[in-house]
Amino acid sequence: MAGESGKIDPMYQFKIEPLAQLQLGGYDVSFTNSSLFMVLVLGALWLFMAGGMKREMVPGRWQMAVEGATGFINNMLTANVGPEGKKYVPLVFSLFMFILMANFMGMMPFGIVPGVHPFTITSHLTVTAVLALFSFGTVLVVGFWKHGLHFFSLFVPHGTPWWLLWLIPVIELFSFMIRPFSLALRLFVAMTAGHIMMKVLAGFVINGLNAEAAWVPLIVSFPAFLLMIGITLLELLVCAIQAYVFALLTSLYINDAVNLH
Amino acid sequence: MPQISQILETYASQFFWLLIVFGLIYFTVGRVMLPKVEATMDARDRKIADDLAAAEHARAEANNLGDSGAADLAAARTAAQAKSTAAKTKAAKDADVRLAKADAEISAKIAAADAELAKATAKALSGIETVAAEAAADIVAKVSGAKITSAQAAKAVKAVMTNG
């Protein structure tokens, strides 16, 4: 959206603005545009799921869509974790659907209403970090609950030569501890970068159309607009892929915790 | 970049609302709605499997029935053929017997008729002799006026008839 100076600021879309001030125990927990979009995602997800609750023997289209989504996560966990993976379907499904809906909600063309712009919750590190901690925390809790201290054998893979025992656990521990960061950063960076690119290209189109010289719209705006279409489609793909990657990695990490190596 | 520059002002709000929203999603969508959807899918899968098993069972049964039906049919056909052959043989035998009987009857009748015919012929022949003798005696009487006995006449007629 246009900033103060009339220039297009590609970062403006990530700005969190309080809609209703709220204090709780000395912390500022205002209801912001970010919170609003979280609630929108919640509503959209409820609506989506409610459409699949008709529980018909012969499903309609909507029920098929819902069952496709649940079956997708169910298969993912069964394939990666085994029969025990069924227990973690609610968590992974919640993560997957929340990220997917949040990513898509950030792509909705709410901008056609003046003064409104979509907000992508998952382009915020604070949000992706918490989601990654849910994933990582589950792995830790399940791992120590099921295997106790034996869980540490995760850091010594089978077949490690004795003379590498001083090095391999360190590397494994490092790669284990980096997981929440990579989960959080991957989603945050992918969404942020894509949305910045879209805003920059959209800026080219608008600034080109507003330019004095007559050749600028043809040379700048039109190609940028064509590119914009492609980038938008690509970004929609990224929305789905990032949700998928998050869910897939979570299920792989849960597999480590459940089955060790 | 607002994500980093605003982090200190907004993290509490972000965490607070995310925990509320994600908690609601986990406990309503993940824990309540999802199991219901999966139960529906499981029930459908089970129903399809059951139906398939029932259909397979029915098919096997139908195959069995078809096989036994074909066997029954073949047996019935053989029995019918045997019966019809027997009936044919019996009918032929009966016909032969009846034919022979009828032949015999007819031959007897023919023989009887022949005998009667011969008798009648003989009778007729003897009748003719008598009539001829009388006629001869009459003729003699008329022509010559001589009276001849019937025995003479008969003798003469016989002689003529035997020669003639």
Short mmCIF file of C-alpha atoms in Angstrom, two decimals:
data_model
loop_
_atom_site.label_atom_id
_atom_site.label_comp_id
_atom_site.label_asym_id
_atom_site.label_seq_id
_atom_site.Cartn_x
_atom_site.Cartn_y
_atom_site.Cartn_z
CA MET A 1 0.00 0.00 0.00
CA ALA A 2 1.03 3.55 -0.54
CA GLY A 3 3.15 4.92 2.25
CA GLU A 4 3.26 8.51 3.55
CA SER A 5 5.22 9.85 0.64
CA GLY A 6 3.11 8.24 -2.06
CA LYS A 7 5.81 5.64 -2.67
CA ILE A 8 4.93 1.97 -2.51
CA ASP A 9 6.50 0.33 0.51
CA PRO A 10 6.72 -3.47 0.07
CA MET A 11 7.24 -3.85 3.82
CA TYR A 12 4.06 -2.10 4.85
CA GLN A 13 2.07 -5.32 4.42
CA PHE A 14 3.93 -6.93 7.32
CA LYS A 15 3.26 -4.12 9.77
CA ILE A 16 1.29 -5.09 12.84
CA GLU A 17 -1.27 -2.51 13.83
CA PRO A 18 -3.35 -2.73 17.00
CA LEU A 19 -7.08 -2.73 16.37
CA ALA A 20 -8.12 -2.86 20.03
CA GLN A 21 -5.82 -2.11 22.95
CA LEU A 22 -5.63 -4.88 25.52
CA GLN A 23 -3.34 -5.34 28.54
CA LEU A 24 -2.90 -8.57 30.45
CA GLY A 25 -0.56 -8.92 33.40
CA GLY A 26 1.60 -6.04 32.24
CA TYR A 27 1.90 -7.45 28.73
CA ASP A 28 0.47 -5.77 25.67
CA VAL A 29 -1.85 -8.37 24.15
CA SER A 30 -3.76 -5.99 21.90
CA PHE A 31 -6.03 -7.41 19.25
CA THR A 32 -4.06 -6.57 16.11
CA ASN A 33 -4.54 -7.11 12.41
CA SER A 34 -2.41 -10.21 12.89
CA SER A 35 -4.83 -11.48 15.55
CA LEU A 36 -7.73 -10.64 13.26
CA PHE A 37 -6.28 -12.82 10.52
CA MET A 38 -5.63 -15.64 12.98
CA VAL A 39 -9.31 -15.50 13.90
CA LEU A 40 -10.24 -15.38 10.20
CA VAL A 41 -8.12 -18.48 9.62
CA LEU A 42 -9.84 -20.17 12.54
CA GLY A 43 -13.24 -19.27 11.10
CA ALA A 44 -12.30 -20.45 7.61
CA LEU A 45 -10.98 -23.71 9.01
CA TRP A 46 -14.14 -24.26 11.04
CA LEU A 47 -16.23 -23.53 7.97
CA PHE A 48 -14.16 -25.92 5.88
CA MET A 49 -14.34 -28.71 8.43
CA ALA A 50 -18.03 -28.17 9.16
CA GLY A 51 -18.74 -28.73 5.47
CA GLY A 52 -17.18 -32.16 5.79
CA MET A 53 -19.15 -33.18 8.86
CA LYS A 54 -22.22 -34.41 7.04
CA ARG A 55 -20.86 -37.91 7.57
CA GLU A 56 -22.49 -39.30 4.46
CA MET A 57 -21.66 -42.78 3.20
CA VAL A 58 -21.42 -41.36 -0.31
CA PRO A 59 -19.56 -38.07 0.15
CA GLY A 60 -20.36 -34.87 -1.69
CA ARG A 61 -17.68 -32.59 -3.12
CA TRP A 62 -17.04 -30.67 0.08
CA GLN A 63 -16.90 -33.80 2.21
CA MET A 64 -14.51 -35.27 -0.37
CA ALA A 65 -12.25 -32.22 0.00
CA VAL A 66 -12.21 -32.48 3.81
CA GLU A 67 -11.63 -36.22 3.70
CA GLY A 68 -8.89 -35.67 1.14
CA ALA A 69 -7.12 -33.29 3.55
CA THR A 70 -7.46 -35.57 6.58
CA GLY A 71 -6.57 -38.63 4.52
CA PHE A 72 -3.49 -36.82 3.22
CA ILE A 73 -2.12 -36.15 6.73
CA ASN A 74 -3.21 -39.59 7.90
CA ASN A 75 -1.31 -41.26 5.07
CA MET A 76 1.72 -39.06 5.67
CA LEU A 77 1.95 -40.11 9.31
CA THR A 78 1.19 -43.75 8.60
CA ALA A 79 3.87 -43.82 5.90
CA ASN A 80 6.52 -41.99 7.94
CA VAL A 81 5.84 -43.14 11.50
CA GLY A 82 3.86 -46.35 11.10
CA PRO A 83 0.67 -47.40 12.87
CA GLU A 84 1.66 -45.38 15.96
CA GLY A 85 1.59 -42.23 13.85
CA LYS A 86 -2.20 -42.10 14.06
CA LYS A 87 -1.92 -40.54 17.52
CA TYR A 88 -0.21 -37.47 16.09
CA VAL A 89 -2.67 -36.84 13.26
CA PRO A 90 -4.61 -34.18 15.22
CA LEU A 91 -1.45 -32.16 15.90
CA VAL A 92 0.02 -32.42 12.40
CA PHE A 93 -3.37 -31.83 10.81
CA SER A 94 -3.90 -28.72 12.94
CA LEU A 95 -0.43 -27.41 12.05
CA PHE A 96 -0.86 -28.20 8.35
CA MET A 97 -4.33 -26.70 8.01
CA PHE A 98 -3.47 -23.63 10.08
CA ILE A 99 -0.37 -22.87 8.00
CA LEU A 100 -2.14 -23.67 4.72
CA MET A 101 -5.15 -21.49 5.53
CA ALA A 102 -2.94 -18.69 6.88
CA ASN A 103 -0.79 -18.75 3.73
CA PHE A 104 -3.84 -18.66 1.47
CA MET A 105 -5.56 -16.03 3.62
CA GLY A 106 -2.54 -13.79 3.00
CA MET A 107 -3.07 -14.20 -0.76
CA MET A 108 -6.73 -13.18 -0.70
CA PRO A 109 -7.47 -10.03 -2.70
CA PHE A 110 -8.83 -8.05 0.24
CA GLY A 111 -6.86 -5.10 -1.12
CA ILE A 112 -9.65 -4.23 -3.55
CA VAL A 113 -11.46 -2.73 -0.56
CA PRO A 114 -9.80 0.67 0.09
CA GLY A 115 -7.83 0.81 3.30
CA VAL A 116 -7.84 -2.97 3.78
CA HIS A 117 -4.94 -5.27 3.02
CA PRO A 118 -4.43 -8.96 3.63
CA PHE A 119 -2.03 -9.98 6.34
CA THR A 120 0.04 -13.12 6.18
CA ILE A 121 0.37 -14.47 9.71
CA THR A 122 3.00 -16.99 8.65
CA SER A 123 5.29 -14.23 7.40
CA HIS A 124 5.97 -13.39 11.04
CA LEU A 125 8.83 -14.96 12.88
CA THR A 126 6.95 -14.76 16.17
CA VAL A 127 4.22 -16.99 14.74
CA THR A 128 6.38 -19.47 12.84
CA ALA A 129 8.67 -19.81 15.89
CA VAL A 130 5.73 -20.80 18.11
CA LEU A 131 4.49 -23.28 15.50
CA ALA A 132 8.00 -24.75 15.21
CA LEU A 133 8.15 -25.02 18.99
CA PHE A 134 4.87 -26.97 18.99
CA SER A 135 6.45 -29.36 16.53
CA PHE A 136 9.80 -29.57 18.32
CA GLY A 137 8.25 -29.69 21.80
CA THR A 138 6.08 -32.63 20.75
CA VAL A 139 9.17 -34.46 19.55
CA LEU A 140 10.99 -33.83 22.87
CA VAL A 141 8.02 -34.80 25.04
CA VAL A 142 7.22 -37.93 23.03
CA GLY A 143 10.87 -38.94 22.81
CA PHE A 144 11.61 -38.67 26.54
CA TRP A 145 8.18 -40.07 27.48
CA LYS A 146 8.59 -43.17 25.35
CA HIS A 147 12.30 -43.85 25.65
CA GLY A 148 13.47 -41.91 28.71
CA LEU A 149 17.20 -41.23 28.66
CA HIS A 150 17.53 -43.84 25.92
CA PHE A 151 16.22 -41.07 23.64
CA PHE A 152 19.80 -39.73 23.59
CA SER A 153 20.77 -42.76 21.50
CA LEU A 154 19.20 -40.74 18.67
CA PHE A 155 22.49 -38.86 18.55
CA VAL A 156 24.53 -42.02 17.97
CA PRO A 157 23.30 -43.54 14.74
CA HIS A 158 23.73 -47.26 14.13
CA GLY A 159 27.05 -48.19 12.58
CA THR A 160 29.00 -45.23 13.91
CA PRO A 161 32.69 -46.26 14.02
CA TRP A 162 34.13 -46.09 17.55
CA TRP A 163 36.82 -43.62 16.53
CA LEU A 164 34.12 -41.14 15.40
CA LEU A 165 32.12 -41.38 18.64
CA TRP A 166 33.53 -38.05 19.84
CA LEU A 167 32.32 -36.23 16.67
CA ILE A 168 29.10 -37.81 15.39
CA PRO A 169 26.98 -37.13 18.52
CA VAL A 170 28.02 -33.49 18.42
CA ILE A 171 26.95 -33.17 14.78
CA GLU A 172 23.73 -35.07 15.43
CA LEU A 173 22.93 -32.92 18.45
CA PHE A 174 23.57 -29.79 16.43
CA SER A 175 21.35 -30.96 13.58
CA PHE A 176 18.68 -31.89 16.12
CA MET A 177 18.78 -28.54 17.89
CA ILE A 178 18.71 -26.61 14.61
CA ARG A 179 15.37 -28.19 13.66
CA PRO A 180 13.01 -25.66 15.28
CA PHE A 181 15.00 -22.80 13.79
CA SER A 182 14.99 -24.28 10.31
CA LEU A 183 11.26 -25.02 10.59
CA ALA A 184 10.46 -21.49 11.73
CA LEU A 185 12.85 -19.69 9.38
CA ARG A 186 11.89 -21.70 6.27
CA LEU A 187 8.23 -20.76 6.51
CA PHE A 188 8.91 -17.18 7.58
CA VAL A 189 11.45 -16.54 4.81
CA ALA A 190 9.42 -18.21 2.06
CA MET A 191 6.28 -16.26 2.82
CA THR A 192 8.07 -12.96 3.41
CA ALA A 193 10.21 -13.17 0.28
CA GLY A 194 7.29 -14.14 -1.94
CA HIS A 195 5.09 -11.36 -0.66
CA ILE A 196 7.86 -8.76 -1.00
CA MET A 197 8.45 -9.87 -4.58
CA MET A 198 4.75 -9.58 -5.37
CA LYS A 199 4.56 -6.11 -3.87
CA VAL A 200 7.70 -4.94 -5.72
CA LEU A 201 6.33 -6.20 -9.05
CA ALA A 202 2.94 -4.64 -8.34
CA GLY A 203 4.83 -1.42 -7.59
CA PHE A 204 6.45 -1.62 -11.03
CA VAL A 205 3.04 -1.94 -12.65
CA ILE A 206 1.50 0.99 -10.77
CA ASN A 207 4.51 3.30 -10.93
CA GLY A 208 4.91 2.54 -14.63
CA LEU A 209 1.30 3.46 -15.33
CA ASN A 210 1.75 6.70 -13.41
CA ALA A 211 4.95 7.62 -15.24
CA GLU A 212 5.13 10.77 -17.45
CA ALA A 213 6.70 9.08 -20.48
CA ALA A 214 4.23 7.20 -22.69
CA TRP A 215 6.59 4.29 -23.40
CA VAL A 216 7.01 3.32 -19.77
CA PRO A 217 3.66 1.50 -19.30
CA LEU A 218 4.29 -0.62 -22.38
CA ILE A 219 7.91 -1.43 -21.57
CA VAL A 220 7.69 -1.70 -17.78
CA SER A 221 4.12 -2.15 -16.61
CA PHE A 222 2.93 -4.70 -19.14
CA PRO A 223 5.85 -7.20 -18.76
CA ALA A 224 5.76 -6.69 -15.00
CA PHE A 225 2.04 -7.45 -15.03
CA LEU A 226 2.59 -10.66 -17.00
CA LEU A 227 5.36 -11.66 -14.62
CA MET A 228 3.05 -10.78 -11.73
CA ILE A 229 0.51 -13.36 -12.92
CA GLY A 230 3.17 -16.07 -13.00
CA ILE A 231 4.62 -15.03 -9.64
CA THR A 232 1.16 -15.05 -8.08
CA LEU A 233 0.56 -18.59 -9.29
CA LEU A 234 4.00 -19.60 -8.06
CA GLU A 235 3.27 -17.99 -4.71
CA LEU A 236 0.03 -19.98 -4.40
CA LEU A 237 2.09 -23.10 -5.04
CA VAL A 238 4.60 -22.02 -2.40
CA CYS A 239 1.73 -21.53 0.08
CA ALA A 240 0.74 -25.17 -0.30
CA ILE A 241 4.31 -26.48 -0.47
CA GLN A 242 5.42 -24.70 2.70
CA ALA A 243 2.47 -26.08 4.64
CA TYR A 244 3.27 -29.52 3.23
CA VAL A 245 6.96 -29.23 4.09
CA PHE A 246 6.18 -28.17 7.65
CA ALA A 247 3.80 -31.10 8.11
CA LEU A 248 6.17 -33.56 6.45
CA LEU A 249 9.18 -32.50 8.53
CA THR A 250 7.09 -32.60 11.69
CA SER A 251 6.03 -36.15 10.87
CA LEU A 252 9.66 -37.14 10.16
CA TYR A 253 10.78 -35.64 13.47
CA ILE A 254 7.95 -37.46 15.27
CA ASN A 255 9.17 -40.64 13.62
CA ASP A 256 12.61 -40.03 15.18
CA ALA A 257 11.00 -39.58 18.57
CA VAL A 258 8.72 -42.63 18.28
CA ASN A 259 11.03 -45.12 16.60
CA LEU A 260 14.46 -43.58 17.31
CA HIS A 261 16.72 -44.45 14.39
CA MET B 1 11.38 -5.24 8.25
CA PRO B 2 8.43 -5.00 10.67
CA GLN B 3 8.76 -8.67 11.63
CA ILE B 4 12.03 -7.81 13.39
CA SER B 5 11.70 -4.13 14.20
CA GLN B 6 8.30 -4.63 15.83
CA ILE B 7 9.18 -7.87 17.58
CA LEU B 8 9.53 -6.41 21.06
CA GLU B 9 6.25 -4.50 20.93
CA THR B 10 4.20 -7.29 19.41
CA TYR B 11 5.54 -10.64 20.59
CA ALA B 12 3.21 -10.83 23.61
CA SER B 13 0.13 -10.14 21.51
CA GLN B 14 1.28 -12.54 18.79
CA PHE B 15 1.96 -15.36 21.28
CA PHE B 16 -1.25 -14.72 23.20
CA TRP B 17 -3.56 -14.79 20.19
CA LEU B 18 -1.72 -17.59 18.45
CA LEU B 19 -2.00 -19.76 21.56
CA ILE B 20 -5.72 -19.05 21.79
CA VAL B 21 -6.40 -19.62 18.09
CA PHE B 22 -4.14 -22.64 17.69
CA GLY B 23 -5.43 -24.12 20.93
CA LEU B 24 -8.98 -23.77 19.63
CA ILE B 25 -7.96 -25.34 16.33
CA TYR B 26 -6.19 -28.24 18.04
CA PHE B 27 -8.98 -29.00 20.49
CA THR B 28 -11.99 -28.40 18.21
CA VAL B 29 -10.72 -29.27 14.74
CA GLY B 30 -7.97 -31.75 15.62
CA ARG B 31 -9.56 -33.49 18.60
CA VAL B 32 -13.29 -33.33 17.78
CA MET B 33 -13.97 -32.76 14.09
CA LEU B 34 -11.06 -34.75 12.67
CA PRO B 35 -11.87 -38.03 14.48
CA LYS B 36 -15.47 -37.78 13.27
CA VAL B 37 -14.35 -37.32 9.66
CA GLU B 38 -11.94 -40.22 10.04
CA ALA B 39 -14.63 -42.38 11.66
CA THR B 40 -16.84 -41.72 8.65
CA MET B 41 -14.01 -42.69 6.32
CA ASP B 42 -13.23 -45.83 8.32
CA ALA B 43 -16.91 -46.79 8.37
CA ARG B 44 -17.06 -46.34 4.61
CA ASP B 45 -13.89 -48.35 4.05
CA ARG B 46 -15.23 -51.12 6.27
CA LYS B 47 -18.59 -51.07 4.48
CA ILE B 48 -16.90 -51.27 1.09
CA ALA B 49 -14.71 -54.14 2.27
CA ASP B 50 -17.73 -55.96 3.71
CA ASP B 51 -19.76 -55.42 0.58
CA LEU B 52 -16.90 -56.66 -1.58
CA ALA B 53 -16.54 -59.77 0.59
CA ALA B 54 -20.29 -60.40 0.40
CA ALA B 55 -20.25 -59.97 -3.37
CA GLU B 56 -17.29 -62.35 -3.66
CA HIS B 57 -19.13 -64.88 -1.50
CA ALA B 58 -22.29 -64.56 -3.60
CA ARG B 59 -20.27 -64.97 -6.78
CA ALA B 60 -18.64 -68.17 -5.49
CA GLU B 61 -22.06 -69.47 -4.49
CA ALA B 62 -23.51 -68.63 -7.88
CA ASN B 63 -20.57 -70.40 -9.55
CA ASN B 64 -21.21 -73.47 -7.41
CA LEU B 65 -24.91 -73.39 -8.23
CA GLY B 66 -24.12 -73.05 -11.91
CA ASP B 67 -21.72 -75.99 -11.81
CA SER B 68 -24.18 -78.24 -9.97
CA GLY B 69 -26.98 -77.07 -12.27
CA ALA B 70 -24.95 -78.03 -15.32
CA ALA B 71 -24.22 -81.45 -13.77
CA ASP B 72 -27.93 -81.92 -12.97
CA LEU B 73 -28.83 -80.96 -16.50
CA ALA B 74 -26.36 -83.43 -17.99
CA ALA B 75 -27.63 -86.23 -15.72
CA ALA B 76 -31.22 -85.45 -16.59
CA ARG B 77 -30.39 -85.44 -20.28
CA THR B 78 -28.67 -88.86 -20.04
CA ALA B 79 -31.62 -90.30 -18.12
CA ALA B 80 -34.08 -88.93 -20.63
CA GLN B 81 -32.05 -90.32 -23.51
CA ALA B 82 -31.94 -93.77 -21.87
CA LYS B 83 -35.66 -93.66 -21.25
CA SER B 84 -36.46 -92.63 -24.79
CA THR B 85 -34.18 -95.37 -26.21
CA ALA B 86 -35.89 -97.97 -24.01
CA ALA B 87 -39.32 -96.72 -25.02
CA LYS B 88 -38.33 -96.84 -28.69
CA THR B 89 -37.03 -100.41 -28.39
CA LYS B 90 -40.16 -101.50 -26.54
CA ALA B 91 -42.42 -99.82 -29.08
CA ALA B 92 -40.59 -101.55 -31.96
CA LYS B 93 -40.91 -104.93 -30.24
CA ASP B 94 -44.63 -104.38 -29.58
CA ALA B 95 -45.16 -103.39 -33.19
CA ASP B 96 -43.40 -106.54 -34.41
CA VAL B 97 -45.51 -108.75 -32.14
CA ARG B 98 -48.75 -107.09 -33.21
CA LEU B 99 -47.77 -107.25 -36.86
CA ALA B 100 -47.04 -110.98 -36.60
CA LYS B 101 -50.37 -111.55 -34.85
CA ALA B 102 -52.26 -109.60 -37.45
CA ASP B 103 -50.43 -111.50 -40.22
CA ALA B 104 -51.44 -114.80 -38.70
CA GLU B 105 -55.06 -113.73 -38.34
CA ILE B 106 -55.19 -112.48 -41.89
CA SER B 107 -53.60 -115.70 -43.20
CA ALA B 108 -56.14 -117.76 -41.29
CA LYS B 109 -58.97 -115.68 -42.70
CA ILE B 110 -57.60 -116.04 -46.24
CA ALA B 111 -57.25 -119.77 -45.83
CA ALA B 112 -60.83 -120.07 -44.55
CA ALA B 113 -62.09 -117.94 -47.41
CA ASP B 114 -60.19 -120.11 -49.92
CA ALA B 115 -61.64 -123.27 -48.46
CA GLU B 116 -65.15 -121.86 -48.60
CA LEU B 117 -64.59 -120.73 -52.15
CA ALA B 118 -63.44 -124.22 -53.18
CA LYS B 119 -66.41 -125.76 -51.42
CA ALA B 120 -68.77 -123.36 -53.13
CA THR B 121 -67.17 -124.06 -56.49
CA ALA B 122 -67.51 -127.81 -56.02
CA LYS B 123 -71.08 -127.40 -54.91
CA ALA B 124 -71.84 -125.20 -57.88
CA LEU B 125 -70.21 -127.68 -60.21
CA SER B 126 -72.25 -130.58 -58.87
CA GLY B 127 -75.39 -128.45 -59.16
CA ILE B 128 -74.59 -127.83 -62.81
CA GLU B 129 -74.35 -131.57 -63.49
CA THR B 130 -77.78 -132.17 -62.01
CA VAL B 131 -79.31 -129.29 -63.96
CA ALA B 132 -77.55 -130.44 -67.18
CA ALA B 133 -78.79 -134.02 -66.68
CA GLU B 134 -82.36 -132.87 -66.18
CA ALA B 135 -82.04 -130.58 -69.17
CA ALA B 136 -80.56 -133.43 -71.22
CA ALA B 137 -83.40 -135.79 -70.22
CA ASP B 138 -85.95 -133.14 -71.10
CA ILE B 139 -84.23 -132.43 -74.41
CA VAL B 140 -84.15 -136.19 -75.20
CA ALA B 141 -87.79 -136.53 -74.30
CA LYS B 142 -88.75 -133.57 -76.42
CA VAL B 143 -86.61 -134.56 -79.39
CA SER B 144 -87.03 -138.33 -79.50
CA GLY B 145 -89.92 -138.88 -77.27
CA ALA B 146 -87.92 -141.54 -75.54
CA LYS B 147 -87.95 -141.59 -71.95
CA ILE B 148 -84.58 -141.92 -70.31
CA THR B 149 -83.94 -142.22 -66.64
CA SER B 150 -82.21 -139.56 -64.79
CA ALA B 151 -79.40 -141.95 -64.02
CA GLN B 152 -78.74 -142.44 -67.72
CA ALA B 153 -78.87 -138.71 -68.26
CA ALA B 154 -76.49 -138.01 -65.49
CA LYS B 155 -74.11 -140.61 -66.78
CA ALA B 156 -74.15 -139.12 -70.21
CA VAL B 157 -73.69 -135.55 -68.91
CA LYS B 158 -70.84 -136.67 -66.78
CA ALA B 159 -69.22 -138.37 -69.71
CA VAL B 160 -69.62 -135.27 -71.87
CA MET B 161 -68.41 -132.91 -69.14
CA THR B 162 -65.43 -135.09 -68.35
CA ASN B 163 -64.50 -135.25 -72.04
CA GLY B 164 -65.51 -131.76 -72.97
#
